[in-house]
CSV table of C-alpha atoms and ligand atoms in Angstrom, one decimal:
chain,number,residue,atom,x,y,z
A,410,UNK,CA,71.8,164.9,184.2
A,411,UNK,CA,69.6,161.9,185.7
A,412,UNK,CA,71.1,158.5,186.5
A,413,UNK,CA,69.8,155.2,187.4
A,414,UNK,CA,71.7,152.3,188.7
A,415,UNK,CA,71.4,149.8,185.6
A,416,UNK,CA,73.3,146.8,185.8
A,417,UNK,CA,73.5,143.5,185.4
A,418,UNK,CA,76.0,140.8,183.6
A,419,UNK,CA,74.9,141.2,180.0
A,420,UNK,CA,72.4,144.3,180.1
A,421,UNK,CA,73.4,147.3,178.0
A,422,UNK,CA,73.4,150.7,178.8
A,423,UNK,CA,72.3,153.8,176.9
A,424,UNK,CA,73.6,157.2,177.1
A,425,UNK,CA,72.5,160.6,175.5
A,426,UNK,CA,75.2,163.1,175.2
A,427,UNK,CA,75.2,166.6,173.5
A,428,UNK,CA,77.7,168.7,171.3
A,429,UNK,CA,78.7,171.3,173.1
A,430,UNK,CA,80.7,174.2,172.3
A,431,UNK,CA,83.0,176.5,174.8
A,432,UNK,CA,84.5,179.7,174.9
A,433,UNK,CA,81.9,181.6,173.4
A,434,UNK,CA,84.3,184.4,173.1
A,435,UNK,CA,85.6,185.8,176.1
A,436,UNK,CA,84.9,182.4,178.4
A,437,UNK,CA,88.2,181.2,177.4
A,438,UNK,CA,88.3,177.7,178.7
A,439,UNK,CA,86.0,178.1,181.6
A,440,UNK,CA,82.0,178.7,179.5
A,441,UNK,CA,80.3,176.0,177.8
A,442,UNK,CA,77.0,176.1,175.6
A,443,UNK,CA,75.0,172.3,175.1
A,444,UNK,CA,73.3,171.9,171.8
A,445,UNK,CA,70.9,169.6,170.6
A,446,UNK,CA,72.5,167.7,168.6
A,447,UNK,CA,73.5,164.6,169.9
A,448,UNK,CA,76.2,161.1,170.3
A,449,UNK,CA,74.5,157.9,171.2
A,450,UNK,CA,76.2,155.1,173.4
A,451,UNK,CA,74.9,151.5,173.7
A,452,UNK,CA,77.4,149.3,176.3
A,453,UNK,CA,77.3,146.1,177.8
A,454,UNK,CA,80.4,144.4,179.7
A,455,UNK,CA,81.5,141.1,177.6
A,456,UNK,CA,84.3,138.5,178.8
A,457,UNK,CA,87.0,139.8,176.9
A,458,UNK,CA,87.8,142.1,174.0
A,459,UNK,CA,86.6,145.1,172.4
A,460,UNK,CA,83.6,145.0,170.3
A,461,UNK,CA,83.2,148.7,168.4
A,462,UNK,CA,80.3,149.5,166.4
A,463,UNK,CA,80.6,152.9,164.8
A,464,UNK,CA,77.8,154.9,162.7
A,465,UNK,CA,77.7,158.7,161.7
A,466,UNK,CA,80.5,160.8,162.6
A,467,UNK,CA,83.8,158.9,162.7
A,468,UNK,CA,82.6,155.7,161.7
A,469,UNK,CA,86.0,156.1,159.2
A,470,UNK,CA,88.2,158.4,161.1
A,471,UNK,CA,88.6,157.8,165.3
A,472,UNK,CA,90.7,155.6,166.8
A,473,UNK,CA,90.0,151.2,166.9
A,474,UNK,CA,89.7,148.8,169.6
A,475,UNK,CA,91.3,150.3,173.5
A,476,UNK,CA,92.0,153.6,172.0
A,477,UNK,CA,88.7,154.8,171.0
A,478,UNK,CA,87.8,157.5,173.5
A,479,UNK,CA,84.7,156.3,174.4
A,480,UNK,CA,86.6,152.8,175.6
A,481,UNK,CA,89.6,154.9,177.0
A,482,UNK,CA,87.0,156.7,179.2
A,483,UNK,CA,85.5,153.7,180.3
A,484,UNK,CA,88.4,152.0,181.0
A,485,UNK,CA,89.4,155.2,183.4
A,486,UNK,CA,85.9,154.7,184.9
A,487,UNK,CA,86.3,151.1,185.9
A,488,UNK,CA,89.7,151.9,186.9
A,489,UNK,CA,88.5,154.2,189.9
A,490,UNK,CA,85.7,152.2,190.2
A,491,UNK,CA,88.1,149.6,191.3
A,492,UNK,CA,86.8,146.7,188.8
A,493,UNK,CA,87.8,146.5,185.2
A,494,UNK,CA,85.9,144.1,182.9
A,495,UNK,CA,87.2,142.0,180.8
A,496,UNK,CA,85.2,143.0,177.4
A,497,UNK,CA,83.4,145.9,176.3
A,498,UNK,CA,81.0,145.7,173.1
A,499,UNK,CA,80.3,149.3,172.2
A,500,UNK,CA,78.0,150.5,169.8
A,501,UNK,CA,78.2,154.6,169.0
A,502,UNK,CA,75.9,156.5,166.7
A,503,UNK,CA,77.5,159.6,166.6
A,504,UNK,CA,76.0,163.1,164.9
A,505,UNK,CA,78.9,165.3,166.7
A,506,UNK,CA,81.4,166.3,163.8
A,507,UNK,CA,85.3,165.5,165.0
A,508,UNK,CA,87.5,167.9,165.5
A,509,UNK,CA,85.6,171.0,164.1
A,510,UNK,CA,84.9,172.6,167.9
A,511,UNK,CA,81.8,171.6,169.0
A,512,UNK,CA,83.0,169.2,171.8
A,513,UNK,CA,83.4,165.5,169.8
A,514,UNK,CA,85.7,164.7,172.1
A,515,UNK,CA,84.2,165.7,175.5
A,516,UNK,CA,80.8,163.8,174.4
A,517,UNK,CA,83.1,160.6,173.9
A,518,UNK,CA,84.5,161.2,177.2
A,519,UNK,CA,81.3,161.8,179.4
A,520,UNK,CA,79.4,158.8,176.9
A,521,UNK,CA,82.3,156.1,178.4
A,522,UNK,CA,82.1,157.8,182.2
A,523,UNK,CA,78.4,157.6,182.3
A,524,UNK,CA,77.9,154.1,180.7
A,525,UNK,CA,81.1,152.6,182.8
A,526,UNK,CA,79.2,154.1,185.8
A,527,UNK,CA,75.8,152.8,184.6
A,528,UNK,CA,77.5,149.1,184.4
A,529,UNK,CA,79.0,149.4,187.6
A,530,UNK,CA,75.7,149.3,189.6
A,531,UNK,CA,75.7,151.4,193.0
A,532,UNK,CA,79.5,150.4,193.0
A,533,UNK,CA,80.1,153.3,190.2
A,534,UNK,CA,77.6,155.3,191.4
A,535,UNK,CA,79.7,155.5,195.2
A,536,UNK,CA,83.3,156.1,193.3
A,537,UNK,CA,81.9,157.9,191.1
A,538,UNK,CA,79.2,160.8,192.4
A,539,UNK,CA,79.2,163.5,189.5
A,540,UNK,CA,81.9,165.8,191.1
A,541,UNK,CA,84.5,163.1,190.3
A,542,UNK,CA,82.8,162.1,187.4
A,543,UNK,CA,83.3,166.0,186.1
A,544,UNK,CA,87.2,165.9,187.5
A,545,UNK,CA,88.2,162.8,185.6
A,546,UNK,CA,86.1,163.8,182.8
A,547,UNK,CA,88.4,167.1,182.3
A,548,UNK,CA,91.6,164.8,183.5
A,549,UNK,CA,90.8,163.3,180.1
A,550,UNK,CA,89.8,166.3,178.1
A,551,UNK,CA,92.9,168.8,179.6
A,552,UNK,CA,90.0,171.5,180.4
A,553,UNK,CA,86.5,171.6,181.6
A,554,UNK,CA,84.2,173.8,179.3
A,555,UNK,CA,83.2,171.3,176.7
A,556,UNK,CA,82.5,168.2,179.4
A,557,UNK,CA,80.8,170.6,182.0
A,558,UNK,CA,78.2,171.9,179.1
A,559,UNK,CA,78.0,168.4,178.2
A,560,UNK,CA,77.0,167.2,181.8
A,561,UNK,CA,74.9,169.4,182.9
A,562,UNK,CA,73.4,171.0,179.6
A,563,UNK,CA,72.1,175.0,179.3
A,564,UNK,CA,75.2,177.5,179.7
A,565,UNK,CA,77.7,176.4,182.3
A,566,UNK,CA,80.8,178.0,183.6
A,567,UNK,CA,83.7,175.5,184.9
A,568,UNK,CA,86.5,176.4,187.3
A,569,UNK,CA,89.5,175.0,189.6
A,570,UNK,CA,89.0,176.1,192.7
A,571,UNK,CA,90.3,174.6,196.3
A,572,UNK,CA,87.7,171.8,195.8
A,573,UNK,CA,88.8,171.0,192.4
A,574,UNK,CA,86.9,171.7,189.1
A,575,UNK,CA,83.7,173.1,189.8
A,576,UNK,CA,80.7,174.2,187.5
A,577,UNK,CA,78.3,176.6,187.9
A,578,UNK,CA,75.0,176.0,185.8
A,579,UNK,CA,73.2,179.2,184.3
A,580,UNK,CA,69.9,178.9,182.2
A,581,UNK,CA,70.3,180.8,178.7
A,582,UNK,CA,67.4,183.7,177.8
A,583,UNK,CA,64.5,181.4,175.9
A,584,UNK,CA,65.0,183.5,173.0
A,585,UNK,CA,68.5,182.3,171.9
A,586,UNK,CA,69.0,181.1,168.4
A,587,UNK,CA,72.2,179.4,168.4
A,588,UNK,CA,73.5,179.0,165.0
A,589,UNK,CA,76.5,176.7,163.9
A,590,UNK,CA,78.4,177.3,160.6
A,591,UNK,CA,81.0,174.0,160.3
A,592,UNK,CA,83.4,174.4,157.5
A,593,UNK,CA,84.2,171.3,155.3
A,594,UNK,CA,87.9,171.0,156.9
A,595,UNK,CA,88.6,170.0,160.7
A,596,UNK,CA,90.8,171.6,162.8
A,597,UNK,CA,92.6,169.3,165.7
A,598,UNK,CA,92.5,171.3,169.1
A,599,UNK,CA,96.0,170.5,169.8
A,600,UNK,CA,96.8,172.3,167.1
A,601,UNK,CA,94.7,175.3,168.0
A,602,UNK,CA,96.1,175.2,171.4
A,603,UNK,CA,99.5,176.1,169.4
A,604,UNK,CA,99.2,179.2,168.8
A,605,UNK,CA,98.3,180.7,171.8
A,606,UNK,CA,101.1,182.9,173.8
A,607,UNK,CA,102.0,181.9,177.1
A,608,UNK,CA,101.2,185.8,178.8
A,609,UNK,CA,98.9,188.3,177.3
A,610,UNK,CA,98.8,192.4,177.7
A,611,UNK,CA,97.6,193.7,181.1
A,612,UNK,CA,94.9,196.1,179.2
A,613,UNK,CA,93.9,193.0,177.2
A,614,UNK,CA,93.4,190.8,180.6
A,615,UNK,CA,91.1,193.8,182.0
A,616,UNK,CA,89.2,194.3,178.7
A,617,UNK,CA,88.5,190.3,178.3
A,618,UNK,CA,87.1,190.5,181.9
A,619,UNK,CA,84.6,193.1,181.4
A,620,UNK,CA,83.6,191.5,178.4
A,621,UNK,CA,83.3,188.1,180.4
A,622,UNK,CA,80.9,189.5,182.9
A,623,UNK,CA,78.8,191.3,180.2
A,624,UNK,CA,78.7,187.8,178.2
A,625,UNK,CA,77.4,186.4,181.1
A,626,UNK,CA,74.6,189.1,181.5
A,627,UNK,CA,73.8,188.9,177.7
A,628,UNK,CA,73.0,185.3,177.9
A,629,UNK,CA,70.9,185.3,180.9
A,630,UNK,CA,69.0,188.3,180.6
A,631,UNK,CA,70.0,191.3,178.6
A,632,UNK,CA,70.5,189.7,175.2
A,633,UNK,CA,71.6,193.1,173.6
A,634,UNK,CA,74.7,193.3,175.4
A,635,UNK,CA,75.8,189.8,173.5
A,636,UNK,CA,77.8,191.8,170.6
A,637,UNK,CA,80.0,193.6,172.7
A,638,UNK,CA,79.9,190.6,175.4
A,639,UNK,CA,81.5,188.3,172.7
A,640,UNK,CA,84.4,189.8,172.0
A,641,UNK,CA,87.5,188.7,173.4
A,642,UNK,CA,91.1,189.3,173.8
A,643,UNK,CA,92.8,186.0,175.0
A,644,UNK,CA,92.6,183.8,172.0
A,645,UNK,CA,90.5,184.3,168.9
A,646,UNK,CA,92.6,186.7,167.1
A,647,UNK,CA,96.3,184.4,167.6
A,648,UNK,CA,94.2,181.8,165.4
A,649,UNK,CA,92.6,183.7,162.9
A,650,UNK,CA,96.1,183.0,160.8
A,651,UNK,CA,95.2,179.6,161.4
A,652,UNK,CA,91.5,179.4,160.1
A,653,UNK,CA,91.0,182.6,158.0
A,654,UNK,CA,87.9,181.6,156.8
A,655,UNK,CA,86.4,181.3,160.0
A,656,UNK,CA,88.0,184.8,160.9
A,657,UNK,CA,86.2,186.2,158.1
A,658,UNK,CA,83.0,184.8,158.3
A,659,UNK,CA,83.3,186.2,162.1
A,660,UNK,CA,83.5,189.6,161.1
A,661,UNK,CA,81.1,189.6,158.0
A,662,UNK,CA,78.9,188.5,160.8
A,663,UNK,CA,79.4,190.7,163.6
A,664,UNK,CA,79.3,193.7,161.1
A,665,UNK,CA,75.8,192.8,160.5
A,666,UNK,CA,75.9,193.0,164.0
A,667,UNK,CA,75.1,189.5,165.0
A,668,UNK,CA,77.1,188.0,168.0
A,669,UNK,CA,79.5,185.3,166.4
A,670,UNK,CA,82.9,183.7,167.9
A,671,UNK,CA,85.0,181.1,167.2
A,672,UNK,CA,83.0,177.6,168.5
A,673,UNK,CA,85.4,175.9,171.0
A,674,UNK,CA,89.0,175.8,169.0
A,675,UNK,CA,87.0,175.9,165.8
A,676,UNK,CA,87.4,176.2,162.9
A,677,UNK,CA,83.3,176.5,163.2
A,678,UNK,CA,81.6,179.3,164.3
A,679,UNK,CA,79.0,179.8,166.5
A,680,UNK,CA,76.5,182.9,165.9
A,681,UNK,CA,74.3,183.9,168.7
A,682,UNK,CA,71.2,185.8,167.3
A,683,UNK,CA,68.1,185.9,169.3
A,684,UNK,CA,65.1,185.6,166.7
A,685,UNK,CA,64.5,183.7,163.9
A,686,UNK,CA,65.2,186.7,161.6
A,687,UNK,CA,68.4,187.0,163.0
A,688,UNK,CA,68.8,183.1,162.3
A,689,UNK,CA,68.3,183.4,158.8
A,690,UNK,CA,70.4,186.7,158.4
A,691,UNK,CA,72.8,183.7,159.5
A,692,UNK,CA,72.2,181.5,156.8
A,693,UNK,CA,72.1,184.1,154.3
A,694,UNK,CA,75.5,185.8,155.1
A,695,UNK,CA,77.3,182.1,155.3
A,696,UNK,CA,75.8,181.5,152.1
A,697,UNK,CA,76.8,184.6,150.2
A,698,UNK,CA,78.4,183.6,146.3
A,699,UNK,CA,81.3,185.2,147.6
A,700,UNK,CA,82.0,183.0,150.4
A,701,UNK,CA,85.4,182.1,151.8
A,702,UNK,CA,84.2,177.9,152.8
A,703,UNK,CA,81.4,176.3,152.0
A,704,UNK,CA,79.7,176.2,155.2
A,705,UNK,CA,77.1,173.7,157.0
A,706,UNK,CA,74.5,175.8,158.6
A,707,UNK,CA,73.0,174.3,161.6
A,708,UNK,CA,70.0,175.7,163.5
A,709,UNK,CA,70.6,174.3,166.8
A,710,UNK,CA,68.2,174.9,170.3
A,711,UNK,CA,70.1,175.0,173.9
A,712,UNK,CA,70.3,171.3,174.6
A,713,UNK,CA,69.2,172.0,178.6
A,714,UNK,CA,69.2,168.8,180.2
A,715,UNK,CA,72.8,167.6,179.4
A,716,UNK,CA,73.8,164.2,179.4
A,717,UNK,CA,71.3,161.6,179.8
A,718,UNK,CA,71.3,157.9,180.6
A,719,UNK,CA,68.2,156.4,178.8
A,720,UNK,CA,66.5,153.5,180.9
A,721,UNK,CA,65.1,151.4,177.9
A,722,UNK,CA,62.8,149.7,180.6
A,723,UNK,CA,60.8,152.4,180.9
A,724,UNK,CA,60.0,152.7,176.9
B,1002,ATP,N1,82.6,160.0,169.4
B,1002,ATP,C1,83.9,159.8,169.4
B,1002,ATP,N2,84.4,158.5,169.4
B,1002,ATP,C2,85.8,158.3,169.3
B,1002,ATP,N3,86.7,159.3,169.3
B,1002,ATP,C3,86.3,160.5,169.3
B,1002,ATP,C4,84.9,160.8,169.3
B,1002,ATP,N4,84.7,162.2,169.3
B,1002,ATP,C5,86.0,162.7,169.3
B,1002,ATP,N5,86.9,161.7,169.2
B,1002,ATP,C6,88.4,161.9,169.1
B,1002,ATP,O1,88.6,163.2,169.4
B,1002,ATP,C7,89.2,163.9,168.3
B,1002,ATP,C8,88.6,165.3,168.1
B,1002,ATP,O2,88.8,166.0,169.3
B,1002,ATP,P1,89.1,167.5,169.3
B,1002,ATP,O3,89.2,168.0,170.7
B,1002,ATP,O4,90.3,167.8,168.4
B,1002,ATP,O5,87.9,168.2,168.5
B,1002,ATP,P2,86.4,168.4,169.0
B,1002,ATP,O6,86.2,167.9,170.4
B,1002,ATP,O7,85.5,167.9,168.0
B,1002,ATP,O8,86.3,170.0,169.0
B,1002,ATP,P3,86.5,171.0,170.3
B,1002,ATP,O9,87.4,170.3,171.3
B,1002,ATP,O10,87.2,172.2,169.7
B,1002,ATP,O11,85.2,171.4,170.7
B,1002,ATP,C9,88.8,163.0,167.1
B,1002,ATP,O12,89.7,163.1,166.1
B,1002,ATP,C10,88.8,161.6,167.7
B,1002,ATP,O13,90.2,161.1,167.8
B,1003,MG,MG1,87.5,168.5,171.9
């Protein structure tokens, strides 16, 4: 992530931030995957109100005025910063679907952290260094995956540990083909959160860590170990009920053998072949007559420099 101290009454900000989607199987909660595809944020501090200008994704559907995340976040920002402002005009061109598990909501939340901070001058930059940037950011989100991947880009793994939340950056083999199939129907991950049980099997804890440690392996450097390193035993089959078709299209895809898992709380899902063969095999098997959804298919490249804030004066 780089950062500049940009601020001034009346100069905007501009921040870069990436979809991102987490789990990738058996990382329940704690792995994270940037893509590039990617939310734009213009701010600039105003005397008083909220001025929202919405294009893309959401422009009909998120939340007006003081609620919208990105405004939420920044208000959280200034709050630690110790100075709120009195206005905010906003201006989000967004390209991250809502509520269809590629991290909408923790690009929101890391857009309004890094432009609050950006307006803040060296003020933000002292309350908020990017360790506490990455704790409030998953205060806001309820876990870290999603913002960590959308911080610091490439394939992250987030933690709470006795120094708080934590995130361990990992660069993905070159030859990863990440592949997003988004259904037309989103999925809230409140709701997804639902139907997980509270304790799991003993065998299926032991067998979810194994496949943890191979996932990780797969990624970085022995991509054919990602089949069997995807699979996982904590959550994907307790929502399968919940989004068949992505359930389906899972196992169509992994019978072909091609890595695929539920993308974040879904109901996309994210396929993980390593050429451009494998890519199209993709496409081809989402796009089958028989089909249970009609399926976006996005050919996406490892976003790996994570959120970025843009200094115009260098254009
Ligand atoms: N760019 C945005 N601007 C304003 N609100 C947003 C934005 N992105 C997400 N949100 C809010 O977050 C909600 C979607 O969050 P949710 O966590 O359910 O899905 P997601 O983040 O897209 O997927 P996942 O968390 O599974 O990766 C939206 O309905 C909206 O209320
Ligand atoms: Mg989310």
């Amino acid at each position: 992530m780089s950062w500049t101290a940009v601020s001034s009454a009346g100069e905007s900000v501009r921040v870069r931030v990436p979809a991102t989607s987490a789990n990738l199987g058996p990382g329940f909660d704690s792995f994270g995957l940037a893509l590039a595809l990617h939310d734009e944020v213009s701010a600039r501090i105003t005397p008083a109100g909220v001025k929202l200008q919405v294009t893309g994704e959401g422009a009909d559907t998120a939340q007006a005025g003081e609620q919208h995340l990105v405004i939420r976040a920044m208000r959280a920002a200034f709050d630690v910063i110790g100075s709120q402002p009195g206005g905010i005009w906003l201006s989000c061109q967004n390209k991250v679907p809502h509520g269809f598990g590629l991290g909408s909501s923790a690009a929101a939340i890391v857009a309004g952290l890094l432009s609050a901070r950006a307006l803040a001058g060296p003020a933000g930059f002292v309350a908020l260094p990017d360790s506490r940037l990455l704790a409030l950011a998953t205060e806001l989100e309820g876990h870290p995956d999603n913002v960590a991947a959308c911080m610091r880009g490439g394939l992250t793994i987030a933690w709470r540990g006795v120094g708080g939340i934590t995130a361990a950056r990992l660069e993905p083999v070159p030859e990863l083909r990440p592949v997003v199939c988004v259904p037309t129907t989103p999925l809230a991950t409140e709701a997804a959160r639902q139907v997980l049980p509270e304790t799991v099997p003993h065998a299926d804890a032991a067998a979810n860590s194994a496949r943890a440690a191979l996932l990780v392996t797969g990624l970085t450097s022995q991509p054919d170990l990602l089949l069997a390193g995807t699979e996982d035993f904590l959550h994907q089959s307790y929502r399968a009920d919940s989004m068949p078709a992505t359930a389906a299209l899972i196992a169509r895809l992994r019978a072909a053998e091609i890595a695929a898992v539920v993308s974040g709380a879904g109901p996309s899902v994210l396929a993980l072949p390593t050429d451009d063969l494998g890519a199209r095999a993709v496409a081809r098997l989402a796009g089958r007559p028989d089909r249970e959804a009609d399926w976006q298919v996005l050919q996406l490249s490892v976003d790996s420099s994570g959120a970025q804030l843009i200094d115009d004066s260098a254009v």
